[in-house]
Structures are given as structure tokens and as C-alpha cells.
Coordinates of C-alpha atoms in Angstrom, one line a residue:
X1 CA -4.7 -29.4 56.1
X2 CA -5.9 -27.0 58.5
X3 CA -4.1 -25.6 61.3
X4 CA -6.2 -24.0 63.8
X5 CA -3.4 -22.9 65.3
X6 CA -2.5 -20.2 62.9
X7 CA -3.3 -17.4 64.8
X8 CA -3.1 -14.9 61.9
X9 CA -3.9 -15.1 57.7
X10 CA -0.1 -14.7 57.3
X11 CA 0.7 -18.0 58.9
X12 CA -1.5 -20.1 56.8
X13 CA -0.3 -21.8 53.8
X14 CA -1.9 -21.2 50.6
X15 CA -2.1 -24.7 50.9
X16 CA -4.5 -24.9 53.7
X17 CA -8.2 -25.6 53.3
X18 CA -10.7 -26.0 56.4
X19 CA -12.1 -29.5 54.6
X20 CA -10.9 -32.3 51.6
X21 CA -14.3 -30.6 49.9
X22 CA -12.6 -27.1 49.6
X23 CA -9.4 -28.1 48.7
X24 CA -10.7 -30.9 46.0
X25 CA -12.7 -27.9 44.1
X26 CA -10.3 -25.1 44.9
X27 CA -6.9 -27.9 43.2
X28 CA -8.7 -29.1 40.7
X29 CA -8.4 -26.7 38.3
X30 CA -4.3 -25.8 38.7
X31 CA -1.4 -27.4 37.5
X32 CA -0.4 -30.8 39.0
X33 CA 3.0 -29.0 40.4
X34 CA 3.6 -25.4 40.6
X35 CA 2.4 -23.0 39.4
X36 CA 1.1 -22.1 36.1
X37 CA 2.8 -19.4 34.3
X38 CA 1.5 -15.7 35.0
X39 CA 0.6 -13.1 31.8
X40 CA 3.9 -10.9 33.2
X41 CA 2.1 -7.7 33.6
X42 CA 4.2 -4.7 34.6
X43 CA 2.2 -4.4 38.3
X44 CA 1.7 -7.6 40.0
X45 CA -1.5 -7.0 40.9
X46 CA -2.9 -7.3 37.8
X47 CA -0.8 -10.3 36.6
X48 CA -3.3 -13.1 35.7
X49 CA -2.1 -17.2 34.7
X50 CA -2.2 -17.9 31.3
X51 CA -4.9 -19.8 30.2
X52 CA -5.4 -20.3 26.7
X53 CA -2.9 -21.6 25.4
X54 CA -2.5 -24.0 22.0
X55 CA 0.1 -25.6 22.3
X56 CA 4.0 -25.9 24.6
X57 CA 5.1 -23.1 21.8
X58 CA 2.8 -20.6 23.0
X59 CA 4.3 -21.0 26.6
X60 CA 7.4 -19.0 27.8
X61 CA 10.7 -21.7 28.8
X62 CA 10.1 -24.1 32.0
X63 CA 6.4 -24.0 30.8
X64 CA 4.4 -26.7 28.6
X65 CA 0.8 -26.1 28.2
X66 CA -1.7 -28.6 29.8
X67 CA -5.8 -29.4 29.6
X68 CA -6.8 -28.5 33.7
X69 CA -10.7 -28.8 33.8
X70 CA -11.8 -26.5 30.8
X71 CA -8.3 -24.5 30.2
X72 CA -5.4 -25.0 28.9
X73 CA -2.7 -23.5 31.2
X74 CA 1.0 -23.2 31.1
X75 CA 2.9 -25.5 33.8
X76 CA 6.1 -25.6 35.1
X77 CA 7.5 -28.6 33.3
X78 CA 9.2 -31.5 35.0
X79 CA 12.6 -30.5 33.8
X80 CA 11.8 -26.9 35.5
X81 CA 10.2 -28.6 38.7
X82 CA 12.9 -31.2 39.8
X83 CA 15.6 -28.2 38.6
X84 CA 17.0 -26.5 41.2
X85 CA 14.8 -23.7 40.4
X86 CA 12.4 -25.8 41.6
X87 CA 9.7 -24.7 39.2
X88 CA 9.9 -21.2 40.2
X89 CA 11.4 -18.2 38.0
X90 CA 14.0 -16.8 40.4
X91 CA 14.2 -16.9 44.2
X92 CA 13.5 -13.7 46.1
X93 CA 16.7 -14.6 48.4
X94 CA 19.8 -16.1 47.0
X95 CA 21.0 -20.3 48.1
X96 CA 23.5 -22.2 48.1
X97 CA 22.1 -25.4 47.9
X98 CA 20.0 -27.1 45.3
X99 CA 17.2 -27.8 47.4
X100 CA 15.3 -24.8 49.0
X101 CA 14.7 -25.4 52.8
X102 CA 11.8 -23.0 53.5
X103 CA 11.5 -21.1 56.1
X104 CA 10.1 -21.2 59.6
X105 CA 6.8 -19.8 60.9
X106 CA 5.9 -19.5 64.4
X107 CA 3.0 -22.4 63.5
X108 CA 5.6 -24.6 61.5
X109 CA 7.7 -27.7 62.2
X110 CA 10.7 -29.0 60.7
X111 CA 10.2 -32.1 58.6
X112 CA 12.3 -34.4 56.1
X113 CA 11.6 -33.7 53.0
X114 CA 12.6 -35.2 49.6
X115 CA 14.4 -33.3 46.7
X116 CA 15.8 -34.6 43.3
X117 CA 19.2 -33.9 42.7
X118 CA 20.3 -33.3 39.4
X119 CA 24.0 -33.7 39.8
X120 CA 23.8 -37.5 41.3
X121 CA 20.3 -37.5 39.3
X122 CA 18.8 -39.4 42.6
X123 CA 16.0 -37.9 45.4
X124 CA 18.0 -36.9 48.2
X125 CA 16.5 -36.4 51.9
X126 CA 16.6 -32.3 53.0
X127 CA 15.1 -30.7 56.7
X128 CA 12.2 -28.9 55.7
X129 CA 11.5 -25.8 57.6
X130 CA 7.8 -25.8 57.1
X131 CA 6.8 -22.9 54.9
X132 CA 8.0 -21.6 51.2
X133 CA 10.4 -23.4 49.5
X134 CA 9.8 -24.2 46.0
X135 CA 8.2 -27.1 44.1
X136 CA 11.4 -29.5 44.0
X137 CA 9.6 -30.9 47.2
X138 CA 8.8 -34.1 47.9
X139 CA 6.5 -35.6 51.1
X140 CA 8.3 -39.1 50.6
X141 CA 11.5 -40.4 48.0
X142 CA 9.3 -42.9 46.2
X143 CA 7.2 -39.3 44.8
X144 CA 10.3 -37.9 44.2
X145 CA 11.5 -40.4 42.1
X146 CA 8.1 -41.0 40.5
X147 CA 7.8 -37.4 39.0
X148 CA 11.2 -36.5 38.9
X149 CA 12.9 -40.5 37.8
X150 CA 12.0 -39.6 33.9
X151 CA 14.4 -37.0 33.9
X152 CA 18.0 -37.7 33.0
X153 CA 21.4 -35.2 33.3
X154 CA 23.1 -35.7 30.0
X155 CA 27.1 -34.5 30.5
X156 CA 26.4 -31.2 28.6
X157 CA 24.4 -29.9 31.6
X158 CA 20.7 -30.0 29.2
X159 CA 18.0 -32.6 30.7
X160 CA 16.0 -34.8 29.1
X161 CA 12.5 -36.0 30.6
X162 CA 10.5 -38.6 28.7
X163 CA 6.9 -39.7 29.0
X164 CA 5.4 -36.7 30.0
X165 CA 2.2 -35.7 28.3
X166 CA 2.3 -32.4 26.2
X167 CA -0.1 -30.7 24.1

């Protein structure tokens, strides 16, 4: 959604298109959650997703490969996603808790939020701060428990998630 609001680029969310149009063609071609893993350059800058891979084996851990539109990227997996790294590598500032509470902008609002928790292995209600985070973040329970149910905590501290399409 737009926020006219934002007075600057830096409040805007990635997330944020002017009309359903833009953001229909701009998402279509990602992964379903997260982001897709990134060549690992040594500059950022010149860091680019992968996208061709063959098969989950070509992808580095946390990442299965998946046909998006014409390529085949490498997603965060669920297992990564309802983690509590959330589907991200490693978090720029250190937490406490399982879920990652954002941050908030000057545009931003505080909202409930849903994130599974893989010590009770149930989606558990957080406060939101509006911006960041990572992808263990869920607008209602019922869509955290749809992507995120499939995965089971065994007592050896491994996951396993089932019914999730790999190529």
C-alpha cells in the first residue's frame, strides 16, 4: 500500500507500490516469502539473487530452489522462515526474543502481528512496530499457521516441514 504520507524515500517500505498493477508485476517474479538468496559477492553492491539454479543442492542452507516466472531462484525455506531467523541470514542488531518486533518510523503504527514459535510450535501474537523485522511475520494467526503448521520441532532441536514443493 501506499502511504502518501511518507515524506521522504527512506520512510517507504520496499513493500509499497502507488497501485495493485505495480505491485502485481513488480511480486510476481520473487519468492513467495523472503528473500531469495544473493550470489555473496565481496561488495554489496554488486551482489545479485541467484537465479539459475537446478535443483535444492545447488542452494546454500535455509535455501531450496523454486520455478518464479521464468527462473529458478533460491528461497528461504519454510523451516528458515518460521525459524527465529526469520528467513534472514543474521540480524544487524542482536534480540532476545524469537520474534523480531521491527522498528518504528516516524510514518509507522504499531500493529499485532503473528509469529510461529518453535519452542511451543504454535503462532503466537507479537506488537509490530511497523517497519523491518524479518519474514517470521504474519498479518493474521490463521497465515501463520498455514505456512508455518507443516513444520514440526522434533526434541533434538532439527525441524521437519512436510508438503512443501521442491525442485
Amino acid at each position: 500500500m501506499w502511504d502518501p504520507h511518507a515524506s521522504e524515500a527512506q520512510y517507504h517500505s520496499a513493500n509499497n507500490f502507488r497501485t495493485i498493477q505495480h505491485c502485481e508485476s513488480y511480486c510476481r517474479d520473487t519468492c513467495s516469502r523472503g528473500s531469495p538468496q544473493y550470489s555473496g559477492e565481496p561488495r554489496v553492491n554488486v551482489e545479485r539473487p541467484v537465479t539459475s539454479c537446478a535443483s535444492s543442492a545447488t542452494c546454500g542452507n535455509d535455501f531450496q530452489c523454486a520455478s518464479v516466472g521464468s527462473q529458478h531462484l533460491c528461497c528461504p525455506t519454510p523451516v528458515s522462515i518460521c525459524s527465529s531467523k526469520g528467513g534472514r541470514p543474521h540480524d544487524i542488531t542482536p534480540r532476545s526474543t524469537i520474534f523480531h518486533p521491527g522498528f518504528l518510523v516516524t510514518t509507522g503504527r504499531e500493529t499485532v502481528r503473528f509469529y510461529y514459535d518453535t519452542t511451543t510450535g504454535r503462532c503466537q501474537d507479537f506488537v509490530y512496530r511497523g517497519a523491518g523485522g524479518n519474514f517470521n511475520n504474519f498479518l493474521s494467526r490463521h497465515e501463520c499457521e498455514l505456512y508455518c503448521a507443516r513444520c514440526k520441532f522434533r526434541h533434538n532441536a532439527s525441524y521437519l516441514c512436510t508438503s512443501f514443493k521442491k525442485i
